[in-house]
Short mmCIF file of C-alpha atoms and ligand atoms in Angstrom, two decimals:
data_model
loop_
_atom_site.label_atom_id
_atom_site.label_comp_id
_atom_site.label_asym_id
_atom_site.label_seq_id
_atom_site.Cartn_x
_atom_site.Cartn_y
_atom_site.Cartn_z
CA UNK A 12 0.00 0.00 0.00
CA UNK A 13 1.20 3.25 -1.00
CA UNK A 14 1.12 6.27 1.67
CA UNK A 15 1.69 9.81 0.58
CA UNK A 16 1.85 13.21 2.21
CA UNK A 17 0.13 16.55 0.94
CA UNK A 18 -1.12 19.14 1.94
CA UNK A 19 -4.14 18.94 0.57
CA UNK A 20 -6.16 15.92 -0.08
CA UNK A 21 -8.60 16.76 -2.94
CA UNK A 22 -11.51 14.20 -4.19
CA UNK A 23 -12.75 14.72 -7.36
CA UNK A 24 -11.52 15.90 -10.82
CA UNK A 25 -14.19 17.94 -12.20
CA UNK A 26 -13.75 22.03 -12.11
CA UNK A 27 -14.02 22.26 -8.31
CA UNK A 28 -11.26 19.71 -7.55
CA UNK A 29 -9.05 20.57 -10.61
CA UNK A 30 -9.21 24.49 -10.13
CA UNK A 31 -8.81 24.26 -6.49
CA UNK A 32 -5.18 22.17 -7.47
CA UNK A 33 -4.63 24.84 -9.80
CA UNK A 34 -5.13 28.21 -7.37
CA UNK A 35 -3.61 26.16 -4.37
CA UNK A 36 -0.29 25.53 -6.62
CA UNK A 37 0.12 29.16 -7.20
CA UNK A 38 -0.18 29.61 -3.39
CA UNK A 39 2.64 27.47 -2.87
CA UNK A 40 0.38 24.19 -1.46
CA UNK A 41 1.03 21.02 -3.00
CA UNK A 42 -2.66 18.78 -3.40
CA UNK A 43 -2.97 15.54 -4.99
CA UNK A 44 -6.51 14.80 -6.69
CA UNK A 45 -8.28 11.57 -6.72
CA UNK A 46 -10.88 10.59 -9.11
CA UNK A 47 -12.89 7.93 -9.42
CA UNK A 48 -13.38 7.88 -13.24
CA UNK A 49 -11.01 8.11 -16.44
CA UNK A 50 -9.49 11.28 -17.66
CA UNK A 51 -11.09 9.82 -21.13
CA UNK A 52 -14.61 9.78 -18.81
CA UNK A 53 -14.62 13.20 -17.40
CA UNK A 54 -13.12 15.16 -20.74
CA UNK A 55 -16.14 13.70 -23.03
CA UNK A 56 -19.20 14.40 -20.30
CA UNK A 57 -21.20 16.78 -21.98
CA UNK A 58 -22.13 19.57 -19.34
CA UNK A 59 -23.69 23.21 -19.62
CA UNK A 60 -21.90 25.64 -21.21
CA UNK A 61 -22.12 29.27 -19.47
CA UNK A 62 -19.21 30.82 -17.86
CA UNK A 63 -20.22 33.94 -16.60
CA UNK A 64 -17.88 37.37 -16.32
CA UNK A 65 -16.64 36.74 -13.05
CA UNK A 66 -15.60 33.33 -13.61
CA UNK A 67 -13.78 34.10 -17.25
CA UNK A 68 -12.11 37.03 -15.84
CA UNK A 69 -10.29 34.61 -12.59
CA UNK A 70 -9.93 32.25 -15.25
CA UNK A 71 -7.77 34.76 -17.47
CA UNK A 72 -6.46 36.03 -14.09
CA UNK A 73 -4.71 32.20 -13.44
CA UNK A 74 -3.85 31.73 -17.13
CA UNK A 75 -5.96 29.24 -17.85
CA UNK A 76 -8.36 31.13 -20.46
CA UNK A 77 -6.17 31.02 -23.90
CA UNK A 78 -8.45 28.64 -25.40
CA UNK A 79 -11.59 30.13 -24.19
CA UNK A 80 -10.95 33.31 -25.55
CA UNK A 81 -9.80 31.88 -28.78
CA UNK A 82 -12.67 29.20 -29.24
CA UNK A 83 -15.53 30.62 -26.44
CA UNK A 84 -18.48 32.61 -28.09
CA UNK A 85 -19.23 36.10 -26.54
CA UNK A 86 -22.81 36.80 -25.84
CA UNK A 87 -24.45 39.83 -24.87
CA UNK A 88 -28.18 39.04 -24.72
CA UNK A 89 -30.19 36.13 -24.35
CA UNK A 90 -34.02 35.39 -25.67
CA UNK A 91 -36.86 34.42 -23.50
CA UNK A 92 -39.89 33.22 -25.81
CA UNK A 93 -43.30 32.71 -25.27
CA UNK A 94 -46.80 33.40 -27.00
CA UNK A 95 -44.56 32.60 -30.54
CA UNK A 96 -42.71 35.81 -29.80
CA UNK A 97 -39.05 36.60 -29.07
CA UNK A 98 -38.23 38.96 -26.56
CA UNK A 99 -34.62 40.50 -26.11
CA UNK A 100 -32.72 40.41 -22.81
CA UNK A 101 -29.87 42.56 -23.91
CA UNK A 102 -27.62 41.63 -20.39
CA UNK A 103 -24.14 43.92 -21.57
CA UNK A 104 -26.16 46.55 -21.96
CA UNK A 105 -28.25 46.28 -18.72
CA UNK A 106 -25.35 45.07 -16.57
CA UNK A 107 -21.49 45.92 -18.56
CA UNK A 108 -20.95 42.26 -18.67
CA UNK A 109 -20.97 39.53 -21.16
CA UNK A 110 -21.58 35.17 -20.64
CA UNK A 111 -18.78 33.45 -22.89
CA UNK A 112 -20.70 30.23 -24.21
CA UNK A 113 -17.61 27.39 -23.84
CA UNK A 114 -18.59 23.70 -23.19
CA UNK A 115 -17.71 22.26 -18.91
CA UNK A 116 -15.49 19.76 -20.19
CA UNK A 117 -13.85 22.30 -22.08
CA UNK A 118 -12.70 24.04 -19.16
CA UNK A 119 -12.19 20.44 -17.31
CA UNK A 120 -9.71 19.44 -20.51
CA UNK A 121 -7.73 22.94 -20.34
CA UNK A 122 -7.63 22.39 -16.25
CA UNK A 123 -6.08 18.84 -16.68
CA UNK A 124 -3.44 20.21 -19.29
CA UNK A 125 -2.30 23.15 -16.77
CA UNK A 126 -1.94 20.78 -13.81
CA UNK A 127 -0.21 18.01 -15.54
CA UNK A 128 2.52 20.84 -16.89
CA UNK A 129 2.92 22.08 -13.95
CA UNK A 130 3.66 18.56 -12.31
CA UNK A 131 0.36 18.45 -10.67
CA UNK A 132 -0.45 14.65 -9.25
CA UNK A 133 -3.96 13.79 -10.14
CA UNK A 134 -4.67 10.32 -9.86
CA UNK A 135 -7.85 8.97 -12.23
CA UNK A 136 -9.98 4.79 -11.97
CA UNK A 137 -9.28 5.46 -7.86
CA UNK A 138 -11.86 3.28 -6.54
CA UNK A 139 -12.84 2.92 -2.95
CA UNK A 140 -12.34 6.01 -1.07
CA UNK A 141 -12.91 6.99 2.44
CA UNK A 142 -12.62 10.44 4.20
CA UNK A 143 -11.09 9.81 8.13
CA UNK A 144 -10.47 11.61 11.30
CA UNK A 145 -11.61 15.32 9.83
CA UNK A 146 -12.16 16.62 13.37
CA UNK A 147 -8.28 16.26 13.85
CA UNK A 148 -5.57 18.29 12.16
CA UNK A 149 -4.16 15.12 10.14
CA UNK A 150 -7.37 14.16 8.09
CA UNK A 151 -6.62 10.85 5.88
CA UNK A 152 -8.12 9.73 2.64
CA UNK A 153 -8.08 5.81 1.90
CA UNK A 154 -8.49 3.98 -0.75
CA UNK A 155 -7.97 1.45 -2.81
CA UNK A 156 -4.33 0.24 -2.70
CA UNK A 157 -3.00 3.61 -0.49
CA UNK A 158 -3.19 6.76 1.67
CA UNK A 159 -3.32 10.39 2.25
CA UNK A 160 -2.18 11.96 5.39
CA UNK A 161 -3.19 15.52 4.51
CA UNK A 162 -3.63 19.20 6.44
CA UNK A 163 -6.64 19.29 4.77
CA UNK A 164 -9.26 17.46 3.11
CA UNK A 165 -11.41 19.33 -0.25
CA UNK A 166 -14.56 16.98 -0.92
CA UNK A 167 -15.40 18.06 -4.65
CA UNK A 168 -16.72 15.08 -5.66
CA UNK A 169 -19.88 16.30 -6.94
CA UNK A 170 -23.33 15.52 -5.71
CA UNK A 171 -23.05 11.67 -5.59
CA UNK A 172 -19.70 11.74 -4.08
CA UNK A 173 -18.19 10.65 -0.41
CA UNK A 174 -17.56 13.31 1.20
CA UNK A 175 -20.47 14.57 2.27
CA UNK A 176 -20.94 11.55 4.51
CA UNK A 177 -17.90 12.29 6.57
CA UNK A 178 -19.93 14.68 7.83
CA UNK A 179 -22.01 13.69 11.05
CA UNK A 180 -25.47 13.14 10.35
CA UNK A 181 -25.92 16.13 14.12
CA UNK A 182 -23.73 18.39 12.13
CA UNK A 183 -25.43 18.22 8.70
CA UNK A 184 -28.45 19.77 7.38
CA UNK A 185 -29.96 19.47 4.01
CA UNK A 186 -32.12 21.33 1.86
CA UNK A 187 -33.98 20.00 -1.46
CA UNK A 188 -36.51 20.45 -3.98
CA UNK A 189 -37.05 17.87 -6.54
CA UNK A 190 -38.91 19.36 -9.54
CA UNK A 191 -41.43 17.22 -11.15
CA UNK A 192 -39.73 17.16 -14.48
CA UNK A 193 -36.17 16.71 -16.43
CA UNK A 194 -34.29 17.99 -19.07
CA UNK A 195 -33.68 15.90 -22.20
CA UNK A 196 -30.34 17.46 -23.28
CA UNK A 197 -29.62 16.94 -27.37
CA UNK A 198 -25.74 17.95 -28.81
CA UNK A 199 -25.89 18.13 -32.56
CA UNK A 200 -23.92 18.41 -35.49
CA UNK A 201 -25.75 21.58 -37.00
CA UNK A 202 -25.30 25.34 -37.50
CA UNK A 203 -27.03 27.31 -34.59
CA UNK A 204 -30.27 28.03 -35.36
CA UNK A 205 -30.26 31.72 -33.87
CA UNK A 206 -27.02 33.49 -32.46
CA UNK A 207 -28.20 33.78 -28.68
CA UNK A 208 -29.72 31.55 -26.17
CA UNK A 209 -33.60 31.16 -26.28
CA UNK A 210 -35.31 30.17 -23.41
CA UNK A 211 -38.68 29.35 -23.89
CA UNK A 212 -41.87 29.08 -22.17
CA UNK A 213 -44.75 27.24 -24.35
CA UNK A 214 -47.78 24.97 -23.06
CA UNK A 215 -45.94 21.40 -24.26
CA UNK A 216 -43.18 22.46 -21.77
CA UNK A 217 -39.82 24.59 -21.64
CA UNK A 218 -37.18 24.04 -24.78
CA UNK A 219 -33.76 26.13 -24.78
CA UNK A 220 -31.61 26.76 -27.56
CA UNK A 221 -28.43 27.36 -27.02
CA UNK A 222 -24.82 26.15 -29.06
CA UNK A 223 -21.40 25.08 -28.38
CA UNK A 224 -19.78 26.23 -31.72
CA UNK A 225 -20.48 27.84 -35.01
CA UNK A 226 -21.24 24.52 -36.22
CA UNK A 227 -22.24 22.67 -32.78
CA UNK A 228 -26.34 23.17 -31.48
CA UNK A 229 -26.94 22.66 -27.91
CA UNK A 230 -30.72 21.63 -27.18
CA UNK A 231 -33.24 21.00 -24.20
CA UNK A 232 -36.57 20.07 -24.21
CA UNK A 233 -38.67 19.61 -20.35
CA UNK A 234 -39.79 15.53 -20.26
CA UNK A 235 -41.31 13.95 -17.31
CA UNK A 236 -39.28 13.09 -14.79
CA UNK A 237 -39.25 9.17 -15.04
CA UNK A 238 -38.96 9.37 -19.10
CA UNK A 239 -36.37 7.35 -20.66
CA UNK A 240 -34.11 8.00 -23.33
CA UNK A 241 -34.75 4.68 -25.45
CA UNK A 242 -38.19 6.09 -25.97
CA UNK A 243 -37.02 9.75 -27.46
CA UNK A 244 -35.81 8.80 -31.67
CA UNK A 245 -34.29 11.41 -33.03
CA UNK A 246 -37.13 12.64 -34.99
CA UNK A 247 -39.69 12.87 -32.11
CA UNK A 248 -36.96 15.16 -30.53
CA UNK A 249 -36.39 17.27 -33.34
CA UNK A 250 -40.44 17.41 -33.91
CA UNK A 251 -41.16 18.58 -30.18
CA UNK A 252 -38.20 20.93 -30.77
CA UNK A 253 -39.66 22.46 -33.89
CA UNK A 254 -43.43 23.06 -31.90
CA UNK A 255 -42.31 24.65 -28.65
CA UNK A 256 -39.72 26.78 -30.66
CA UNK A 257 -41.50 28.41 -33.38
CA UNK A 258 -42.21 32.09 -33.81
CA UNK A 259 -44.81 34.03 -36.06
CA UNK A 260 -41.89 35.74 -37.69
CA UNK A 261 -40.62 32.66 -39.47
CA UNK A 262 -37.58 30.76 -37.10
CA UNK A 263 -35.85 28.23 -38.21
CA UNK A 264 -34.95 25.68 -36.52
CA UNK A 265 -31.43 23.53 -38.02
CA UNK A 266 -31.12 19.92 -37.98
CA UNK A 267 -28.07 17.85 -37.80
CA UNK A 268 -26.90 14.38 -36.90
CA UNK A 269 -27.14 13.77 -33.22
CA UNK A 270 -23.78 13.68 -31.80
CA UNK A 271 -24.82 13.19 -28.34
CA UNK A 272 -28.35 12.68 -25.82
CA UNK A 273 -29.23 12.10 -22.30
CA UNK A 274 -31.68 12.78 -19.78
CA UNK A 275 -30.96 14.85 -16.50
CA UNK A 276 -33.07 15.30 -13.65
CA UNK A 277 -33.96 18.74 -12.06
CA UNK A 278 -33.29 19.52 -8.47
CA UNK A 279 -32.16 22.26 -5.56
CA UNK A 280 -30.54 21.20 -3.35
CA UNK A 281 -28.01 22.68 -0.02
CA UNK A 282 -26.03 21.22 2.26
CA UNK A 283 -24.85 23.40 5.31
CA UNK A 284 -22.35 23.46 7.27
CA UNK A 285 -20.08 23.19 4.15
CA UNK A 286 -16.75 22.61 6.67
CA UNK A 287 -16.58 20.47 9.18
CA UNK A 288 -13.24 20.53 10.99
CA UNK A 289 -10.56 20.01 8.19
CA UNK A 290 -13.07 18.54 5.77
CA UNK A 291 -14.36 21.66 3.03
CA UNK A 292 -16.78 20.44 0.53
CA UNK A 293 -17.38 22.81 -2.37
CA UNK A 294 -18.57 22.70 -5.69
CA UNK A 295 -22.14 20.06 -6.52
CA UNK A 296 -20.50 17.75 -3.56
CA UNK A 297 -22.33 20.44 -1.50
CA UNK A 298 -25.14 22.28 -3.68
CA UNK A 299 -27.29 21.58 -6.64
CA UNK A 300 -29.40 23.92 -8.82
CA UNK A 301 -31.70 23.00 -11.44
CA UNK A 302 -29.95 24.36 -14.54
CA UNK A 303 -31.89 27.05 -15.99
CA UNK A 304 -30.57 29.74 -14.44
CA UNK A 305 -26.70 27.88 -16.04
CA UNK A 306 -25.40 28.61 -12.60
CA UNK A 307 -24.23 25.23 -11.49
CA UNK A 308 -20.16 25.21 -12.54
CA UNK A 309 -19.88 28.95 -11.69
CA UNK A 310 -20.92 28.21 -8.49
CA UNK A 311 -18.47 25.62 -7.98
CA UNK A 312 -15.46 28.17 -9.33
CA UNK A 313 -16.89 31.09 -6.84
CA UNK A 314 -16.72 28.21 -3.76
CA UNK A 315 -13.14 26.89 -4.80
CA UNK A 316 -11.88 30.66 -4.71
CA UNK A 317 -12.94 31.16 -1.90
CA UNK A 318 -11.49 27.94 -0.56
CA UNK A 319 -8.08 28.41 -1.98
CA UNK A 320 -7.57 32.00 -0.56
CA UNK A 321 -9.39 30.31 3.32
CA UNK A 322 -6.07 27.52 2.85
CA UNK A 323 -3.83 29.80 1.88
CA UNK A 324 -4.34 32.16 5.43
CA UNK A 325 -4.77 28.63 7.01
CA UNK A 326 -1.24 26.67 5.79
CA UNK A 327 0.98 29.73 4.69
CA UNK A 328 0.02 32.36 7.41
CA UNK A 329 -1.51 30.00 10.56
CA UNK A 330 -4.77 32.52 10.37
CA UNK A 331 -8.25 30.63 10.76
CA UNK A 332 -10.29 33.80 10.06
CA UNK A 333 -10.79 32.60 6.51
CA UNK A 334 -11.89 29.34 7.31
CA UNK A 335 -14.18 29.79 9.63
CA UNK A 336 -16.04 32.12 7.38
CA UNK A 337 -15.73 29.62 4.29
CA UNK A 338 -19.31 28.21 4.67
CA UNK A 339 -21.06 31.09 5.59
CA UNK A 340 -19.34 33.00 2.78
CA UNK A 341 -20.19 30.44 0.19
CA UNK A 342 -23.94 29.92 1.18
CA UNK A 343 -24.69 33.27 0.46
CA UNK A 344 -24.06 33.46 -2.95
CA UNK A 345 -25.61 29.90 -3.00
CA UNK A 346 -28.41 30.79 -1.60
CA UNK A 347 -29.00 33.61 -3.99
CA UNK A 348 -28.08 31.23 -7.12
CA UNK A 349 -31.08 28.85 -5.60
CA UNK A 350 -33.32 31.64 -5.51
CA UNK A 351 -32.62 32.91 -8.77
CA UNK A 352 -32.19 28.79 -10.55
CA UNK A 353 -35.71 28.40 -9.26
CA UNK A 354 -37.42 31.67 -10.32
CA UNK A 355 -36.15 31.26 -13.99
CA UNK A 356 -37.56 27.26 -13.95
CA UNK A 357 -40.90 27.97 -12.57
CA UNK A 358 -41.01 31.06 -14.44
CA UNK A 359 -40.52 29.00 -17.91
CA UNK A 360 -41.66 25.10 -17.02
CA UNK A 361 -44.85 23.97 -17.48
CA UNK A 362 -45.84 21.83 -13.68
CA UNK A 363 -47.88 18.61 -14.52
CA UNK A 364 -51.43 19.00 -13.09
CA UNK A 365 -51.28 23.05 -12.16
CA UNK A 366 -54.02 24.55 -11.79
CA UNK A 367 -54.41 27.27 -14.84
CA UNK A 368 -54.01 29.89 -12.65
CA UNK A 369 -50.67 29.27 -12.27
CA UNK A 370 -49.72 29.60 -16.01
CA UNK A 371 -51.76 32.74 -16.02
CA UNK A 372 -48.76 33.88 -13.39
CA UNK A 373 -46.03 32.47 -15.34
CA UNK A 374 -47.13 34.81 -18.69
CA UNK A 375 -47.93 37.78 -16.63
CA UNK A 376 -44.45 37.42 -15.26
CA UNK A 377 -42.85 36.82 -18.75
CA UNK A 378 -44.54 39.61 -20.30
CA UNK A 379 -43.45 41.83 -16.96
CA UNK A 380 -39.31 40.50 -17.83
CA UNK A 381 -40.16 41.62 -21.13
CA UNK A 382 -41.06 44.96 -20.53
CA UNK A 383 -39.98 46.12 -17.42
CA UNK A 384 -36.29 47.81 -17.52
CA UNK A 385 -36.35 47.12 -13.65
CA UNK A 386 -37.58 43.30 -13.83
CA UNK A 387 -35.02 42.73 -17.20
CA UNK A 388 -32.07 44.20 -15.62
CA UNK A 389 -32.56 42.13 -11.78
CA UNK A 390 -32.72 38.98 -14.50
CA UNK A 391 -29.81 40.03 -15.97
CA UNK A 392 -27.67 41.32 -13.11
CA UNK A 393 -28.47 37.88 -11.75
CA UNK A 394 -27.44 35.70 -14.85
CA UNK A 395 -24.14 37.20 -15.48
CA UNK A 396 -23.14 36.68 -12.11
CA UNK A 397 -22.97 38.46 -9.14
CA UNK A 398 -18.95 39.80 -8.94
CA UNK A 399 -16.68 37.59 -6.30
N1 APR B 24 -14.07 9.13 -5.46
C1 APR B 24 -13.38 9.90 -6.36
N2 APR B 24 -13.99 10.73 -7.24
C2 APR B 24 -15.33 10.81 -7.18
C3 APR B 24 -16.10 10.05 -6.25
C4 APR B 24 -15.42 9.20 -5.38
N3 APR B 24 -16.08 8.47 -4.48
N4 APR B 24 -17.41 10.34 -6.46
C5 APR B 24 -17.46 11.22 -7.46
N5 APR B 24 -16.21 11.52 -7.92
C6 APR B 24 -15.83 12.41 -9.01
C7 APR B 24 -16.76 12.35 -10.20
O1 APR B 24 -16.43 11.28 -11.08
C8 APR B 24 -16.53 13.70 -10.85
O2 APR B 24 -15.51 13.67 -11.83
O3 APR B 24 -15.94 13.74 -8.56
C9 APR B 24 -16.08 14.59 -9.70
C10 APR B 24 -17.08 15.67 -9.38
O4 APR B 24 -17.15 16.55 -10.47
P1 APR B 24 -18.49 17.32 -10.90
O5 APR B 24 -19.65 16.42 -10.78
O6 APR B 24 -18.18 17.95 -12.21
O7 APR B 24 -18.67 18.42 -9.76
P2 APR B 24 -17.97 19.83 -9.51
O8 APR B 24 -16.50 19.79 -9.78
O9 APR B 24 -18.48 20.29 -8.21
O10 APR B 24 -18.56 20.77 -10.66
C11 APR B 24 -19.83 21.25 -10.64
O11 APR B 24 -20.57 20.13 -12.58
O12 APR B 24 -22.53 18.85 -12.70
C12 APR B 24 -21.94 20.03 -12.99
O13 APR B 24 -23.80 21.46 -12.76
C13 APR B 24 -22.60 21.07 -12.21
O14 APR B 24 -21.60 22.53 -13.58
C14 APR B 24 -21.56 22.06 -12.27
C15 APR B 24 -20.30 21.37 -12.05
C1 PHB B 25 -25.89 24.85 -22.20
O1 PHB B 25 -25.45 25.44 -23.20
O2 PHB B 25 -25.60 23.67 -21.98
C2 PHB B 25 -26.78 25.58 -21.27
C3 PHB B 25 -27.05 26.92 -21.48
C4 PHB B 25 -27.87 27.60 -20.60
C5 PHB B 25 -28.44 26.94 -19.53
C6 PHB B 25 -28.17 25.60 -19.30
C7 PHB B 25 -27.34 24.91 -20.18
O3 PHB B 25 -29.27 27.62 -18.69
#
């Protein structure tokens, strides 16, 4: 059995675990990461795609944003559609910033290249691992065939993970809302249909339209909950697409081949405290939101920068200020990305069996967004991200 010391002990190679390897190496602290699946695994899973300005400008900040800014599309405006019509959110000009559209595993591919240049130890296929003794100051991390012996122990392994379980059940609270539907999420070869995001509202359910390249489509459509993929062809995709996403003024929506398709399913949810002792979760190990309001990875990037400047005080300088603020400072702007990840889905899903009433709401509060400066620019200010 192998036994190795670090500093940090991080779990989890998606962008929490892999950025917080990155910040902590240019504060001096060596980490190793363990993840449980290939490098192959997590550079192909197709995630969302919206970085917003605070996150691209600390990525260009720790030079890891040459390829985003060479291959990332710009966007200053976004569509919300409903009643067949297209209405304008034009977010730079309410707000000064932009969203840069550039795939997750994008950003997880350009995170594994920095930290394997830089001599970075990240360790992929670990199986078996187990978070001990977090309430002293020499946490371990087992697993199969060796050891840890850490300062510190970073549980980013996303909502399924371990780590969260290390955690005793009289610390922990949790917080949830499972929404009674999913997203079927569609990747296809074919020119975007329309050169901003359209999120739209319509009776069969929501459908967004957004891209990953100039020749790349990214689609969603809102199934029920339990629906399986086997039963979606191609064709009844692209026909449910075509209904909820056509206009009165003639949009058209592109077909391609189907390069990729899965079903994911919608929930909130918050775990607090996010430290216990020398165990920090950050990142989906410790929050989900459902993803319409695309907050999900920049959420994990605001908690892991907050966590890398909380170990820095804590290993270079001895100071525990920063870390005993790290949950409470992270839950905040969680708390606020909840709020705002569930306005924008019940403002644009259709809920099986609500009473009409309730889409009566939803339109007046489109049509409000639409024509309200004051209701546009809190949507806005709230979807380019709130600054860190
Ligand atoms: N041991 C080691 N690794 C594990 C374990 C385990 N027991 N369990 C899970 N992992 C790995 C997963 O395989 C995954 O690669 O932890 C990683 C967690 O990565 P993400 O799920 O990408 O979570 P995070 O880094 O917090 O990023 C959040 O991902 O799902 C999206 O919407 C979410 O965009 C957000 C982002
Ligand atoms: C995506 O492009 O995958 C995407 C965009 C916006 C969202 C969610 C996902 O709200």
């Amino acid at each position: 059995m192998s036994r190795v010391r670090t500093q940090v002990g991080i779990i989890g190679a998606g962008p929490a675990g892999l950025l917080l390897s990155h910040l902590l190496h240019l504060e001096g602290i060596d980490s190793v990461v363990l993840e449980a699946r290939s490098r192959v695994y997590v550079e192909r899973r197709v995630r969302a795609g919206v970085v917003e300005q605070p996150t691209a400008d600390l990525l260009r900040e720790v030079g890891l944003a040459d390829r985003m800014d060479r291959e990332g599309l710009p966007h200053h405006g976004f569509s919300l559609r409903f009643d067949r019509e297209d209405h304008r959110i034009p977010i730079t000009e309410l707000t000064g910033s932009t969203i840069t559209v550039y795939g997750q595993q994008e950003i997880v591919k350009d995170l594994i290249a920095a930290r394997l240049a830089a001599g970075g130890d990240i360790r992929f296929e670990v199986s078996g691992v187990a978070v001990h003794d977090v309430e002293t100051d020499r946490p371990r991390i087992t697993f199969d065939g060796g050891e840890l012996e850490c300062d510190v122990v970073a549980g980013c392994d996303g909502f399924h993970g371990v780590s969260r379980g290390a955690i005793p059940d009289t610390v922990l609270r949790t917080f949830e809302q499972v929404y009674p539907f999913a997203w079927l999420g569609l990747l296809a070869k074919a020119e975007p249909s329309h050169e901003e995001l359209i999120y739209t509202s319509h009776e069969r359910g929501f459908a967004l339209h957004s891209m990953r390249s100039p020749e790349v489509t990214r689609l969603y459509l809102q199934v029920e909950p339990d629906e399986r993929i086997e039963d979606w062809s191609d064709d009844r995709i692209w026909d449910e697409l075509h209904l909820r996403l056509e206009t009165d003024d003639g949009f058209e929506l592109q077909e391609g081949p189907v390069i990729e398709k899965g079903i994911t399913p919608m929930r909130g949810f918050v775990a607090e405290p996010m430290r216990h002792g020398r165990l920090f979760l950050a990142g989906d190990a410790a929050h989900i939101v459902p993803p319409t309001g695309a907050k999900g990875m920049n959420l994990a990037i605001a908690d892991v920068l907050v966590l890398s400047r909380a170990l820095s005080a804590l290993l270079n300088r001895g100071e525990t200020d920063l870390v005993e603020s790290y949950s409470d400072t992270c839950l905040r702007r969680v708390w606020r990305a909840q709020g705002f990840s569930n306005h924008m889905t019940t403002m644009l899903h259709r809920t099986p069996g609500a009473e009409d009433y309730h889409h009566r709401l939803q339109l007046s509060q489109l049509r409000y967004t639409a024509t309200s400066s004051a209701a546009a620019t809190s949507l806005a200010e709230n979807y380019v991200g709130l600054p860190f």
